[in-house]
Tab-separated table of C-alpha atoms and ligand atoms in Angstrom:
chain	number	residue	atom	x	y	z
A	1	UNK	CA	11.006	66.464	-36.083
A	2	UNK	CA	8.170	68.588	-36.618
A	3	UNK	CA	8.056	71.861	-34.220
A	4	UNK	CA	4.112	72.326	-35.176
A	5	UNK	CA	4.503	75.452	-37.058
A	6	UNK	CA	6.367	73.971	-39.835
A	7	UNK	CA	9.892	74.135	-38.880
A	8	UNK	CA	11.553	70.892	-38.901
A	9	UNK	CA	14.749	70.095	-36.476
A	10	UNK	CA	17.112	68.007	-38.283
A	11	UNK	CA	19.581	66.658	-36.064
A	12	UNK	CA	22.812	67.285	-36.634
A	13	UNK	CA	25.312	64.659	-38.323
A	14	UNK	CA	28.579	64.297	-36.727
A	15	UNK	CA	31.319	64.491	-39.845
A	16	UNK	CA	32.365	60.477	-38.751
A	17	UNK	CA	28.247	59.690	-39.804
A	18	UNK	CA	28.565	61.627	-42.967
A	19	UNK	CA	31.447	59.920	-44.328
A	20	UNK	CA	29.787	56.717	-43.350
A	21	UNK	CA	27.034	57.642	-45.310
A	22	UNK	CA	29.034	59.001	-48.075
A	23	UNK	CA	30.893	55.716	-48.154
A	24	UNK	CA	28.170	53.509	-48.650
A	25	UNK	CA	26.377	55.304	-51.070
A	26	UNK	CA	30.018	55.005	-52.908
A	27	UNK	CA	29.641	51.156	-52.432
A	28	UNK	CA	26.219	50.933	-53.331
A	29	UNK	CA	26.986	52.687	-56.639
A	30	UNK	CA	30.206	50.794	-57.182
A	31	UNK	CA	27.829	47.426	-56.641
A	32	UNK	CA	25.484	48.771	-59.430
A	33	UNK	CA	28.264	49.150	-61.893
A	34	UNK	CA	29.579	45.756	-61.117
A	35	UNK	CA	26.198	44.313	-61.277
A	36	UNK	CA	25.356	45.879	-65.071
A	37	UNK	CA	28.631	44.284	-65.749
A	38	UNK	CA	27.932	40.929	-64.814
A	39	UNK	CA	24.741	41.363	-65.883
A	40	UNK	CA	25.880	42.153	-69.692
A	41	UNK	CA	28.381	39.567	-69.741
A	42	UNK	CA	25.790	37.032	-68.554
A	43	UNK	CA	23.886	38.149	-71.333
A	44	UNK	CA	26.553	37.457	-73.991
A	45	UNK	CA	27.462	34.273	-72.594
A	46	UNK	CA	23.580	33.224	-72.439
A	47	UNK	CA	23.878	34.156	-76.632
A	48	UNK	CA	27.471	32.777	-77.025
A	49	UNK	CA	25.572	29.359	-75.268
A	50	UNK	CA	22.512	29.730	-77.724
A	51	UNK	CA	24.311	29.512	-80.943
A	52	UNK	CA	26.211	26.757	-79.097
A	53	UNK	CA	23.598	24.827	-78.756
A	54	UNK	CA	22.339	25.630	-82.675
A	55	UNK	CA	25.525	24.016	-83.874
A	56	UNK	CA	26.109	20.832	-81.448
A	57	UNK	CA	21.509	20.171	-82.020
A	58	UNK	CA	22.014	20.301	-85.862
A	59	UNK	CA	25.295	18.114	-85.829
A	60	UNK	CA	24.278	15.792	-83.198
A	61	UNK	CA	20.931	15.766	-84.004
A	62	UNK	CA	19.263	16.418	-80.431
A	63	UNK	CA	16.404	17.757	-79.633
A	64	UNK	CA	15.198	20.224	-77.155
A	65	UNK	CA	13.557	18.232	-75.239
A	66	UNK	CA	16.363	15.988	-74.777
A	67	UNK	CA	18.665	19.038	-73.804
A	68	UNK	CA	15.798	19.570	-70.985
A	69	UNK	CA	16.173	16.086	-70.083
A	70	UNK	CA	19.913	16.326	-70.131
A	71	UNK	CA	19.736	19.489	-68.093
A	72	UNK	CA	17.354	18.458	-65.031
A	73	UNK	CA	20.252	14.869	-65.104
A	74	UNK	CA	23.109	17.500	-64.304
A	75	UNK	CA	21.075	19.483	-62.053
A	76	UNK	CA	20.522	16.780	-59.753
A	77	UNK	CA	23.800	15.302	-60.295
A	78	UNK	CA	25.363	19.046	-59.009
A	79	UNK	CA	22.813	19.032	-55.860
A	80	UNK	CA	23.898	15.552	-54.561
A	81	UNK	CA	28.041	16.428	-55.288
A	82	UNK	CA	27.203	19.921	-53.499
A	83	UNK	CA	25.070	18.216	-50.506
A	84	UNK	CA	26.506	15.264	-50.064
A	85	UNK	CA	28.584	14.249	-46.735
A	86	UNK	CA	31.641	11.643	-46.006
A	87	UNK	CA	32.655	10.905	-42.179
A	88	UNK	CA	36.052	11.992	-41.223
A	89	UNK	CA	37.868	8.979	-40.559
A	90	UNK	CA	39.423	10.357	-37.852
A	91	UNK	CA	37.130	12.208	-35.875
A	92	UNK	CA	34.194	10.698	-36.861
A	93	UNK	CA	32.383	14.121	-37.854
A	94	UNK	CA	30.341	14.782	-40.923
A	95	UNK	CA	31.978	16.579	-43.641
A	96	UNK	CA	30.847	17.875	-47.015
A	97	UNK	CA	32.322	15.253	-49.425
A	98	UNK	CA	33.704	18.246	-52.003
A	99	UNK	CA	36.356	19.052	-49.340
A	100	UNK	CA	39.779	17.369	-49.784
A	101	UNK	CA	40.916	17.943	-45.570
A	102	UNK	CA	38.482	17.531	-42.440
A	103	UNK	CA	37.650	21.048	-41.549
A	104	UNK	CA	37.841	19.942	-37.648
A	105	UNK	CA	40.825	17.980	-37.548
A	106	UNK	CA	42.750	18.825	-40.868
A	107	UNK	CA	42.719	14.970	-41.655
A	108	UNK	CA	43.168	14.560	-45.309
A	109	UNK	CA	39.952	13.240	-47.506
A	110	UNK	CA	38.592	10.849	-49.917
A	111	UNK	CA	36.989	12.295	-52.618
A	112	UNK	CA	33.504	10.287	-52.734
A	113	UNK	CA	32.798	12.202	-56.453
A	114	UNK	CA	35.164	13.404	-59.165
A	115	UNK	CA	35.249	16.847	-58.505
A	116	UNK	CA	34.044	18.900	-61.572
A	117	UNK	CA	35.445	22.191	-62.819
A	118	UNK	CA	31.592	23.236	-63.544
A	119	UNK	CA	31.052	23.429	-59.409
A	120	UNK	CA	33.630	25.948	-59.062
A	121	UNK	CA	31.941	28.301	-61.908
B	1	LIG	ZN1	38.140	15.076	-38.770
């Protein structure tokens, strides 16, 4: 705070606030690491999955366009396994359908789709 004559009172930090602060500003720099990490191998998947798709459009012969196609199909397949709900036949309460026991009442589940090892990615 500003005395008017150009002196400013800081308050005073209490050594439990400064290692709080020192702490985070740890984490936040640890999450920036980890993030240009992911971030690089992300990138060298995304070129791994490029020359990928070179090989299997020349052999197979398929277009871009179909790949598009072929992409929006598995997006909207992926929304309705991720959104869809089954009724617990036991308590009667909605459940997400990717679960293989009844979250209120442990009863175990039927699977309404095959589960696929892309959803846990
Ligand atoms: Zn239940």
């Amino acid at each position: 705070m500003n005395d008017g004559i150009g002196h400013y009172n800081v308050p005073a930090i209490d050594l439990t606030e400064k290692k709080t602060v020192r702490e985070a500003s740890r984490n936040s720099s640890d999450n920036s690491s980890r993030i240009e990490r992911l971030e690089k191998k992300l990138e060298t998947l995304s070129i791994i999955n490029e020359v990928l798709w070179g090989v299997v459009s020349e052999s197979e012969n398929i277009t871009l366009s179909k790949l598009k196609e072929m992409m929006v199909e598995v997006a909207l397949d992926r929304t309705k396994r991720n959104t869809a709900k089954v009724e617990c036949g036991k308590c009667k309460l909605s459940i997400p359908a990717n679960k293989t026991k009844c979250m209120y009442c442990g009863t175990d589940l039927v699977f309404q789709f095959e589960i696929s090892p892309f959803d846990s990615l």
